[in-house]
Short mmCIF file of N, CA and C in Angstrom, two decimals:
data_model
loop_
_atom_site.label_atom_id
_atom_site.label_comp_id
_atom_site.label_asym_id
_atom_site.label_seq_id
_atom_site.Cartn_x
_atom_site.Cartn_y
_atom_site.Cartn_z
N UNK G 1309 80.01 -2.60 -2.24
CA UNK G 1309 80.36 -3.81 -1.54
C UNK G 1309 81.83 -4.16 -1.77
N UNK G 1310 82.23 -3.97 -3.06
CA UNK G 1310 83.69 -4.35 -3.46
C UNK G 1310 84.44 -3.27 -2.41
N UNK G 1311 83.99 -2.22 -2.55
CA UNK G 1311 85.02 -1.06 -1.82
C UNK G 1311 85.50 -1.49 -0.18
N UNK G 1312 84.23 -1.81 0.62
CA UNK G 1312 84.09 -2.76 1.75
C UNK G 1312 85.04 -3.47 1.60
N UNK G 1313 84.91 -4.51 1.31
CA UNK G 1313 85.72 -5.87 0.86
C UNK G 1313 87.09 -5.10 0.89
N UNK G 1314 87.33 -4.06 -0.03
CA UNK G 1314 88.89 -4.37 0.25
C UNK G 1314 89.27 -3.44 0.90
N UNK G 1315 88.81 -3.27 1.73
CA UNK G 1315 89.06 -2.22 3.51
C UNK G 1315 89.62 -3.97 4.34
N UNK G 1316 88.88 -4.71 3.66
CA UNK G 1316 89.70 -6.12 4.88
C UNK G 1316 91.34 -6.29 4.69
N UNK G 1317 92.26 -5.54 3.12
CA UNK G 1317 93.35 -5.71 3.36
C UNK G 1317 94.00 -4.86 4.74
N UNK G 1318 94.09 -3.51 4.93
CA UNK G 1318 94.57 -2.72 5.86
C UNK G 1318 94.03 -3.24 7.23
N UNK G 1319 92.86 -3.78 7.09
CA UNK G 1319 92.30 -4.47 8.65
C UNK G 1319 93.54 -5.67 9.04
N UNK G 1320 93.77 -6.49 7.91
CA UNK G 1320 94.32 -8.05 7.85
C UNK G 1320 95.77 -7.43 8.24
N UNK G 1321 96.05 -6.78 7.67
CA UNK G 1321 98.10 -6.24 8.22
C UNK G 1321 97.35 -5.63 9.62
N UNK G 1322 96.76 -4.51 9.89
CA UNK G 1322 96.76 -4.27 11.17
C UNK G 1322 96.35 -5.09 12.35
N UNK G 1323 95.77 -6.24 12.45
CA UNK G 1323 95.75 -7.40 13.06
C UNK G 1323 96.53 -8.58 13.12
N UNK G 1324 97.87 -8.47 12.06
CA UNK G 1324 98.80 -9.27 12.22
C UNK G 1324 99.83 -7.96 12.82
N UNK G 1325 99.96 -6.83 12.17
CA UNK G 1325 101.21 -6.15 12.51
C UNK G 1325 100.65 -5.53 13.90
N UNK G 1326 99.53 -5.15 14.59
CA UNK G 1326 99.37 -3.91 15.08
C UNK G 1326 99.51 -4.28 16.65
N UNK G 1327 99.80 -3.42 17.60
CA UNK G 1327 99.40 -3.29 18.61
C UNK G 1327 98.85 -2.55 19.54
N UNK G 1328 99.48 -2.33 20.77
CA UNK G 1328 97.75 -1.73 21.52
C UNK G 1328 98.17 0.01 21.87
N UNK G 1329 98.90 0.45 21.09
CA UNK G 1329 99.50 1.45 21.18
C UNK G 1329 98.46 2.33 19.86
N UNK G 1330 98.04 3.92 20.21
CA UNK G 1330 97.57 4.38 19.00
C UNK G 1330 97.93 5.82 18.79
N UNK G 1331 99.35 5.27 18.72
CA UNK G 1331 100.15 6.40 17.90
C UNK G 1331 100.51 6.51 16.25
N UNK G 1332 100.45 7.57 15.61
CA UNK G 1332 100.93 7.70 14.53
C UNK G 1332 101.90 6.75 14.05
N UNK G 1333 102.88 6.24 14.98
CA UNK G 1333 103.88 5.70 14.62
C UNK G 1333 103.85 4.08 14.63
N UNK G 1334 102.51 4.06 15.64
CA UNK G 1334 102.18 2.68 15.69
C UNK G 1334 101.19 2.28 14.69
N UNK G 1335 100.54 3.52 14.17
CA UNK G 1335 99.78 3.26 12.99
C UNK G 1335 100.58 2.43 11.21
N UNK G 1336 101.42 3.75 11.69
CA UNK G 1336 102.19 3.32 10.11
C UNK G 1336 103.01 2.16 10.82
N UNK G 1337 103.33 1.69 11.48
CA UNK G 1337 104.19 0.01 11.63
C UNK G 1337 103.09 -0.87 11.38
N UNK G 1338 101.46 -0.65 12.16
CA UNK G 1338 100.61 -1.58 11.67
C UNK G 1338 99.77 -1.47 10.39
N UNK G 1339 99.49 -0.65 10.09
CA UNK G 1339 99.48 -0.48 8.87
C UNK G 1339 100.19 0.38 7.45
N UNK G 1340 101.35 -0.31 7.03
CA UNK G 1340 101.84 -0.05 6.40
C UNK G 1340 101.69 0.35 4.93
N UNK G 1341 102.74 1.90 4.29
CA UNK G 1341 101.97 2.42 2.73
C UNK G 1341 101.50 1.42 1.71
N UNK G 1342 102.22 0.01 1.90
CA UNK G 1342 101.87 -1.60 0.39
C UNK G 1342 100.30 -1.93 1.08
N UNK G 1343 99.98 -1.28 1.95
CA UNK G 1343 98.33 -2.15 2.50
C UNK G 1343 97.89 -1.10 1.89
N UNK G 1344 97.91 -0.05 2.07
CA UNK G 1344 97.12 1.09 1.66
C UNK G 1344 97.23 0.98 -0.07
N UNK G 1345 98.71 0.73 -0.64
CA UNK G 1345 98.69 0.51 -2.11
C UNK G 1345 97.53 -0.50 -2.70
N UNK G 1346 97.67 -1.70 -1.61
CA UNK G 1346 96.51 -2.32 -1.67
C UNK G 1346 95.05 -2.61 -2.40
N UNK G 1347 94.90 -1.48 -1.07
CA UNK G 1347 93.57 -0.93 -0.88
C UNK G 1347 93.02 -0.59 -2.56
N UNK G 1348 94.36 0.48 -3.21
CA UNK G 1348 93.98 1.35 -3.66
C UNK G 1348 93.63 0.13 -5.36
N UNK G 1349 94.66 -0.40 -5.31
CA UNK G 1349 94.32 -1.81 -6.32
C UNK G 1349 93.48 -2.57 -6.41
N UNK G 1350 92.88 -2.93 -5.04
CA UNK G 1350 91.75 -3.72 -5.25
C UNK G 1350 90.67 -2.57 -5.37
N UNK G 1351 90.90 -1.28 -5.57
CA UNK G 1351 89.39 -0.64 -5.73
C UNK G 1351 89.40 -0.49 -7.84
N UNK G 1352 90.38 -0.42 -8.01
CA UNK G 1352 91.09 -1.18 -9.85
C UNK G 1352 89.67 -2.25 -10.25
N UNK G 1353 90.45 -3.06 -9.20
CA UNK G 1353 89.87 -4.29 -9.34
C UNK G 1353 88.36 -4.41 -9.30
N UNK G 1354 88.11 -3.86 -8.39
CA UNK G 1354 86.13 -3.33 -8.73
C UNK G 1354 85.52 -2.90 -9.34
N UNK G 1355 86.59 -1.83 -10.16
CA UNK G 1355 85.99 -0.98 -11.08
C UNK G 1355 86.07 -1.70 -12.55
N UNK G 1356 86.99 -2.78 -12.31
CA UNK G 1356 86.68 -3.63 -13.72
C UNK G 1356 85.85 -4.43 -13.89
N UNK G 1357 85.47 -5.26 -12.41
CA UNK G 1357 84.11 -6.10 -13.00
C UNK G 1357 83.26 -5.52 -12.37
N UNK G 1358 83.09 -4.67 -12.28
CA UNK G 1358 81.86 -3.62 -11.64
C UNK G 1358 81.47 -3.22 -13.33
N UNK G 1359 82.00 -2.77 -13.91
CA UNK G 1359 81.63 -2.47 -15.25
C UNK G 1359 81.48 -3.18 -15.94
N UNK G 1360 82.30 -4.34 -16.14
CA UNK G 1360 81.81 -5.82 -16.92
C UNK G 1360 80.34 -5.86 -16.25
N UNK G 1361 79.46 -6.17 -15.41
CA UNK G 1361 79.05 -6.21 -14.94
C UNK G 1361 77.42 -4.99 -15.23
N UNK G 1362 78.27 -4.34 -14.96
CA UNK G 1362 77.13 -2.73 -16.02
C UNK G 1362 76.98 -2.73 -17.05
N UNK G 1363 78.00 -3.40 -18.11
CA UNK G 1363 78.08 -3.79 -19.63
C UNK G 1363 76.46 -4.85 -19.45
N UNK G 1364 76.34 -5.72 -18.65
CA UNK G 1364 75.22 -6.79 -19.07
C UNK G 1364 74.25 -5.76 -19.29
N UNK G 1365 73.58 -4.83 -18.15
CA UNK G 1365 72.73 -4.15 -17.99
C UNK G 1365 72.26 -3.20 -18.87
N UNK G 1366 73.32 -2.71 -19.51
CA UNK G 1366 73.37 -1.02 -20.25
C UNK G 1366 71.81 -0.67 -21.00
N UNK G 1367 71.38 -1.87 -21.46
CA UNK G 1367 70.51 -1.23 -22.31
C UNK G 1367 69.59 -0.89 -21.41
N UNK G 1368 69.17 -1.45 -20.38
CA UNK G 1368 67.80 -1.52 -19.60
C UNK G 1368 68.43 -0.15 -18.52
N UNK G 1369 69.76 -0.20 -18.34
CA UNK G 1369 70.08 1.21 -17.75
C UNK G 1369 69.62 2.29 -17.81
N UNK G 1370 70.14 2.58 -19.50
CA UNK G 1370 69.52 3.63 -20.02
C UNK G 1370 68.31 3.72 -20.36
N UNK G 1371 67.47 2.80 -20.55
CA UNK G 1371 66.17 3.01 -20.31
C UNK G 1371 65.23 3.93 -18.82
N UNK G 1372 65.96 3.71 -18.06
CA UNK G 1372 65.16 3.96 -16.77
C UNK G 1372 66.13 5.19 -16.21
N UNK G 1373 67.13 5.89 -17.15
CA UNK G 1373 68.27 6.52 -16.54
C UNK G 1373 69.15 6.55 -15.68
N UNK G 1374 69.09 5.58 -15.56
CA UNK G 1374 70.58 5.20 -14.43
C UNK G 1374 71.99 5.43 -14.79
N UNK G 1375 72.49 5.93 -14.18
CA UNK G 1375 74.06 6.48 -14.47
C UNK G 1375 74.72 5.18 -13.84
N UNK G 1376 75.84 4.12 -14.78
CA UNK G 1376 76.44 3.04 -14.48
C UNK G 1376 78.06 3.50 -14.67
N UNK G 1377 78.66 2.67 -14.69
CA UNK G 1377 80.08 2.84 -14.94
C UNK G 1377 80.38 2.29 -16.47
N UNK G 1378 79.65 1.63 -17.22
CA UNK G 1378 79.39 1.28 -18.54
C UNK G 1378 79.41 2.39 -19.47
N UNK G 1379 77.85 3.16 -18.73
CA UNK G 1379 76.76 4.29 -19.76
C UNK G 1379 78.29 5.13 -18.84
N UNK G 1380 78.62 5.33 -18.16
CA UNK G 1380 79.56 6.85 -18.31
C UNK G 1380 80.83 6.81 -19.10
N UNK G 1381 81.49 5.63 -19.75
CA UNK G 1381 82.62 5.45 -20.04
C UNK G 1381 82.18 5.23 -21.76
N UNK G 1382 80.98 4.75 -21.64
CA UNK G 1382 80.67 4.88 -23.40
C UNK G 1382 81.40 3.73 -23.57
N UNK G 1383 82.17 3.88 -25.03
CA UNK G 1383 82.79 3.35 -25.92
C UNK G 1383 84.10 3.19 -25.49
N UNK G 1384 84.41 4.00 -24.54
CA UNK G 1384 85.57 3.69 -23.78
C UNK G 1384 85.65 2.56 -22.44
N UNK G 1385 84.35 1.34 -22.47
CA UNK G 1385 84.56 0.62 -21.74
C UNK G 1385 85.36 -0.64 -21.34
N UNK G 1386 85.07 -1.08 -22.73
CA UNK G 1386 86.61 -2.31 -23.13
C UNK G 1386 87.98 -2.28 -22.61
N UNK G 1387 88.37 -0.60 -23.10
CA UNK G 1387 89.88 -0.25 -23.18
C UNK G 1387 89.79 -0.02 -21.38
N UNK G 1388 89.16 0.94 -20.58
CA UNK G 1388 89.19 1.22 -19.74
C UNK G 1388 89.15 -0.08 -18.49
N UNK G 1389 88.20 -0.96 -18.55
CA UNK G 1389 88.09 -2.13 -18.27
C UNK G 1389 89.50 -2.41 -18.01
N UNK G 1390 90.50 -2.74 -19.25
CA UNK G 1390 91.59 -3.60 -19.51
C UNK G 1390 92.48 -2.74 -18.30
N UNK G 1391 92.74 -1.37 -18.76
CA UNK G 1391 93.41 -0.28 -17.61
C UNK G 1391 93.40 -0.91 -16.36
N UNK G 1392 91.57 -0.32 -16.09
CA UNK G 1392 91.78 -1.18 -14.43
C UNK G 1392 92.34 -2.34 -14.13
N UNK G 1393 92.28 -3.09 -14.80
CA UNK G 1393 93.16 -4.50 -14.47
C UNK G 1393 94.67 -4.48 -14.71
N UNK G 1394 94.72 -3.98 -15.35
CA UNK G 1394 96.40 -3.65 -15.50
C UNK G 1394 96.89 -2.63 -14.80
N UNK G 1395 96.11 -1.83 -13.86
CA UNK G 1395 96.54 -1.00 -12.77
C UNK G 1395 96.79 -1.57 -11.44
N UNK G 1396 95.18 -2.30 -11.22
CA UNK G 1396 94.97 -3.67 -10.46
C UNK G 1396 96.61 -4.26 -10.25
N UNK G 1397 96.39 -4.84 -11.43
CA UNK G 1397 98.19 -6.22 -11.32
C UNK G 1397 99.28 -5.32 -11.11
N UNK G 1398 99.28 -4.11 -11.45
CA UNK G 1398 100.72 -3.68 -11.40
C UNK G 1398 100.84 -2.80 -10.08
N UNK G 1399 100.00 -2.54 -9.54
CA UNK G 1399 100.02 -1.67 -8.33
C UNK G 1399 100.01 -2.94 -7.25
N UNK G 1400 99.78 -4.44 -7.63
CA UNK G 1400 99.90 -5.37 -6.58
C UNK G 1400 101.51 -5.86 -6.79
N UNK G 1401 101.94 -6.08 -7.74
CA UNK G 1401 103.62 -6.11 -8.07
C UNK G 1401 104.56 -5.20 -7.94
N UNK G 1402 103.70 -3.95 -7.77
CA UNK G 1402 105.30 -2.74 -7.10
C UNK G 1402 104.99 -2.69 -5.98
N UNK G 1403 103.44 -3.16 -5.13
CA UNK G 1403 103.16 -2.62 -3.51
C UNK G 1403 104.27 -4.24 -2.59
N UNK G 1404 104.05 -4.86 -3.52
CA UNK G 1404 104.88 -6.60 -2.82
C UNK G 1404 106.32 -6.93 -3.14
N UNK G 1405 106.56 -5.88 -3.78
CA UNK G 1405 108.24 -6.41 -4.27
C UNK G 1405 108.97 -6.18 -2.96
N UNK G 1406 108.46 -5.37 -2.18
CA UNK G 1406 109.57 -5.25 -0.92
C UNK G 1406 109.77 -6.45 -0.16
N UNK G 1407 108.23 -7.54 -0.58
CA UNK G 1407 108.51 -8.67 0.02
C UNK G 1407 109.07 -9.93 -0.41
N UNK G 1408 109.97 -9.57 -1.81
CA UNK G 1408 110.64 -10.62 -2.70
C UNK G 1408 109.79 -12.09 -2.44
N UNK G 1409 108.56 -12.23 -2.97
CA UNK G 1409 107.86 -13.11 -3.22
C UNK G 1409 108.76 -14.74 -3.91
N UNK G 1410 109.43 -14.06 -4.58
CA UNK G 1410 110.48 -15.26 -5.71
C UNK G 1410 108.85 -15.49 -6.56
N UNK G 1411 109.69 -16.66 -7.65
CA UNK G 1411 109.31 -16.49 -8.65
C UNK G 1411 107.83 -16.97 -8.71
N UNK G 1412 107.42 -17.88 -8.01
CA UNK G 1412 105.53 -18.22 -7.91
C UNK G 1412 104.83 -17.26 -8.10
N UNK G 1413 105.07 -16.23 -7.15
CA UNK G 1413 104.42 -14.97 -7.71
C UNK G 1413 104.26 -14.31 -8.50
N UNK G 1414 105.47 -14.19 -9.61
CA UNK G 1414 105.89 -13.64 -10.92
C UNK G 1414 105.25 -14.60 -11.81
N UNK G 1415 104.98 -16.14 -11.60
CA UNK G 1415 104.94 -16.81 -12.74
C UNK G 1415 103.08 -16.94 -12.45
N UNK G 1416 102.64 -16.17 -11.09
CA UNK G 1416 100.99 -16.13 -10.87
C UNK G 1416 100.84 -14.85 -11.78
N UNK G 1417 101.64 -13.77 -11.65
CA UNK G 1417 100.99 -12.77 -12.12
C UNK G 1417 101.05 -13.05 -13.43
N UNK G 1418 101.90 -13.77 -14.21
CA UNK G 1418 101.64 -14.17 -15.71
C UNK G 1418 100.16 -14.43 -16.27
N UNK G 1419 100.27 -15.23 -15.42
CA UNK G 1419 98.54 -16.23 -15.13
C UNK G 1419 97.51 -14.99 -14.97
N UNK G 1420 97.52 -14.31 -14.37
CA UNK G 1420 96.74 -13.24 -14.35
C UNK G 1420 96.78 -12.39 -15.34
N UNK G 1421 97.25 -11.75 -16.12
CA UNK G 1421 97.92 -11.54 -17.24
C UNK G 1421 97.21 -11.75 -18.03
N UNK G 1422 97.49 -13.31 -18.35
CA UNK G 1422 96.65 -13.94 -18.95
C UNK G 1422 95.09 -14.04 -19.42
N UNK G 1423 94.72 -13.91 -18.36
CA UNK G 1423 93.31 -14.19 -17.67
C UNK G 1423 92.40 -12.60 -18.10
N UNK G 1424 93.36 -11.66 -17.85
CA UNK G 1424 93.08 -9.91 -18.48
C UNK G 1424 92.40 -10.64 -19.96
N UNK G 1425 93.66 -10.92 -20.45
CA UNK G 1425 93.56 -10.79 -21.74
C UNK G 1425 92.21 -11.44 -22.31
N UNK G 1426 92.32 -12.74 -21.90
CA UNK G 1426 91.04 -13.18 -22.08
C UNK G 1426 89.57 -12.91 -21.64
N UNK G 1427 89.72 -11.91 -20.53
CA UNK G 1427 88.86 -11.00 -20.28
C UNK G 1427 88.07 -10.41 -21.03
N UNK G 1428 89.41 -9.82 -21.87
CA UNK G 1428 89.27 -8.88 -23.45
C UNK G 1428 88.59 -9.38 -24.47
N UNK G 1429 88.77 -11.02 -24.80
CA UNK G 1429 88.42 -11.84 -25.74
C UNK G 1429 86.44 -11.88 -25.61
N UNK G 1430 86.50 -11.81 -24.03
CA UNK G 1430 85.16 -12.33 -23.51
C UNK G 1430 84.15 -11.04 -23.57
N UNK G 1431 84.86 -9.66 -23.86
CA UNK G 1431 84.19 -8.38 -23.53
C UNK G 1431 83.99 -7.39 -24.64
N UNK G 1432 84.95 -7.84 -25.32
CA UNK G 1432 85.22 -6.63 -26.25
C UNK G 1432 84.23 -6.85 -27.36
N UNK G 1433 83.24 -7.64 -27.63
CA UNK G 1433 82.19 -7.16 -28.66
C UNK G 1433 80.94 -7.05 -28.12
N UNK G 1434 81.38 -6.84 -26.44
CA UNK G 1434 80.25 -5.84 -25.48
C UNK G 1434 79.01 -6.80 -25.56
N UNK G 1435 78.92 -8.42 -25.76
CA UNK G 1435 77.89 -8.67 -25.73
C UNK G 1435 77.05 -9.49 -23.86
N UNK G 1436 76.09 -9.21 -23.88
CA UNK G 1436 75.42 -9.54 -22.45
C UNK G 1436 76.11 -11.10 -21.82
N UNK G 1437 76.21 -11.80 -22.96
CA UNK G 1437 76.55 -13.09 -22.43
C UNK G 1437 78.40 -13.12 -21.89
N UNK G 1438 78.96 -12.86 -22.54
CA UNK G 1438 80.65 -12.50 -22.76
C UNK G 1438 80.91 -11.27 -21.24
N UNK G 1439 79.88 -10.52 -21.09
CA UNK G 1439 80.46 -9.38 -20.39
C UNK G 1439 79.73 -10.27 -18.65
N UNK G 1440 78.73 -10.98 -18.95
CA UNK G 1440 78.36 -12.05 -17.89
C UNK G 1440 79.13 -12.82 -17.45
N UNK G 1441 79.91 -13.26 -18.31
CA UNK G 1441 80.88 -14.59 -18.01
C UNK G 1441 81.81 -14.01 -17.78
N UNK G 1442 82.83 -13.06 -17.60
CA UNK G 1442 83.55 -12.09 -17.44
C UNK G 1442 83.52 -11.74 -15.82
N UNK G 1443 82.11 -11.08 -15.96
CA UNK G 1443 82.17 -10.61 -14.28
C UNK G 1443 81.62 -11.97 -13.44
N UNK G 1444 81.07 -12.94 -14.05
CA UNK G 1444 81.02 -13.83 -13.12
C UNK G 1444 82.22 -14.87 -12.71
N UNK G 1445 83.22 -14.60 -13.61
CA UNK G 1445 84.71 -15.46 -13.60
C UNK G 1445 85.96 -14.46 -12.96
N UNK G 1446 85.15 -13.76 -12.34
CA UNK G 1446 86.77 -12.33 -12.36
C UNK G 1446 87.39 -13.20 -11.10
N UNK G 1447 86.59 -13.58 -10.28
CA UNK G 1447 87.41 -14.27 -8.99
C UNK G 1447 88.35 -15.26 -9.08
N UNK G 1448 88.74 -15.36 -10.52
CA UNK G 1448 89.39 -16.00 -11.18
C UNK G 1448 91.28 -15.33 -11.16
N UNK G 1449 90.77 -14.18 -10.72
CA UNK G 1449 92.15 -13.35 -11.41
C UNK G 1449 92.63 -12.98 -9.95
N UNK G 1450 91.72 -13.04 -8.50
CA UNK G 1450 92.18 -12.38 -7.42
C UNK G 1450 92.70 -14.05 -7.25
N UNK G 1451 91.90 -15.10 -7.37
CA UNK G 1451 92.32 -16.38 -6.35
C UNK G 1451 94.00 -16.50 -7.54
N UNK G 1452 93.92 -16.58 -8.80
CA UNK G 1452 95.64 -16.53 -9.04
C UNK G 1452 96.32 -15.63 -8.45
N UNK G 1453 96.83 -14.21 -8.15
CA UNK G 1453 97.50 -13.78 -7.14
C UNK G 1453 97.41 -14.38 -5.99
N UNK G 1454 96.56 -14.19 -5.55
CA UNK G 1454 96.51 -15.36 -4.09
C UNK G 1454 97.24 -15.90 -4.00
N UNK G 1455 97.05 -17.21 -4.86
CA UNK G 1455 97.78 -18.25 -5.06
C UNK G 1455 99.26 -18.42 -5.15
N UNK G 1456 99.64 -17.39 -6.08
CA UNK G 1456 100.94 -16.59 -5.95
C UNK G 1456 101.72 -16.45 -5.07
N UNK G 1457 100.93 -15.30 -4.30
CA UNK G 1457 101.61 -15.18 -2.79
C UNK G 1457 101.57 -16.16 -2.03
N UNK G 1458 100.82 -16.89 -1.85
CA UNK G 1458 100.66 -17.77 -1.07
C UNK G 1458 101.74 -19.02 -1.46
N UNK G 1459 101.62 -19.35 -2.71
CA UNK G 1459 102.88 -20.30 -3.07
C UNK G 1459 104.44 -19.96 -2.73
N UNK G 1460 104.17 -18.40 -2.89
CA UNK G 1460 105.60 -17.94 -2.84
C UNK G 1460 105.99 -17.98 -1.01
N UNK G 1461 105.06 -18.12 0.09
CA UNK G 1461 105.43 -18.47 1.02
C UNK G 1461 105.81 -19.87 1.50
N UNK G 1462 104.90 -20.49 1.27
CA UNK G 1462 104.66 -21.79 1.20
C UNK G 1462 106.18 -22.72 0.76
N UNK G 1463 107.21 -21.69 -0.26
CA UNK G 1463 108.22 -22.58 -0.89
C UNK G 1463 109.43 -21.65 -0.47
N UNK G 1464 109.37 -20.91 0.29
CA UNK G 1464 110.25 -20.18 1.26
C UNK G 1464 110.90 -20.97 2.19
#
């Protein structure tokens, strides 16, 4: 479902940028490589509370054998977790710099940043309740970028 979901960035530029032309050339003007960088960030972004998320489950997982993104990463879920989100934020700050946001954006992604970290606080002793509140708060970390960009137009 997350993967879905962020197929709506490359839709959202090609319905503001695109037109009725379907050439190669009209492709890449309407959808441009920072949508596709996008894309590729918000799938980051799934894979971190997609696993927060598999963290609640794990035990009853492995009970019934289900292969999760939790049970495949082991002990490496915490650290890996943190990755995706810090791939997440930084692949959304080199795909937007072409659009010199100014500083709202820089001082959102702090905030987001932030919000990782405490992620970490909420996950890292892997317990059901912490890794719950985690993936049920992550919309926490897309609406600050948002916000970001959106401020950073807004004061343009």
């Amino acid at each position: 479902l997350g993967v879905a979901f962020s197929f709506g960035i490359p839709m959202a530029f090609s319905a503001a940028l695109g037109g009725t032309s379907f050439s190669l050339e009209a492709l890449n003007a309407a959808v441009p490589l920072s949508a596709w960088a996008l894309l590729v960030s918000n799938l980051f972004w799934v894979l971190a509370y997609d696993t927060e998320y598999a963290m609640v489950d794990r035990d009853d997982d492995l009970k019934i054998g289900m292969k999760t993104s939790a049970i495949t990463l082991g002990r490496l879920d915490v650290p890996a977790i943190m990755a995706f989100y810090l791939v997440y934020v930084a692949i959304w700050v080199l795909a937007l710099a072409e659009y010199a946001l100014g500083a709202m954006f820089y001082v959102a992604i702090g905030v987001a940043l932030g919000q990782v970290a405490w992620h970490y606080t909420l996950i890292r002793t892997r317990s059901r309740d912490g890794c719950f509140k985690a993936f049920r708060l992550n919309h926490w970390l897309g609406f600050t970028v948002f916000a970001g960009i959106a401020a950073s137009y807004a004061l343009k």
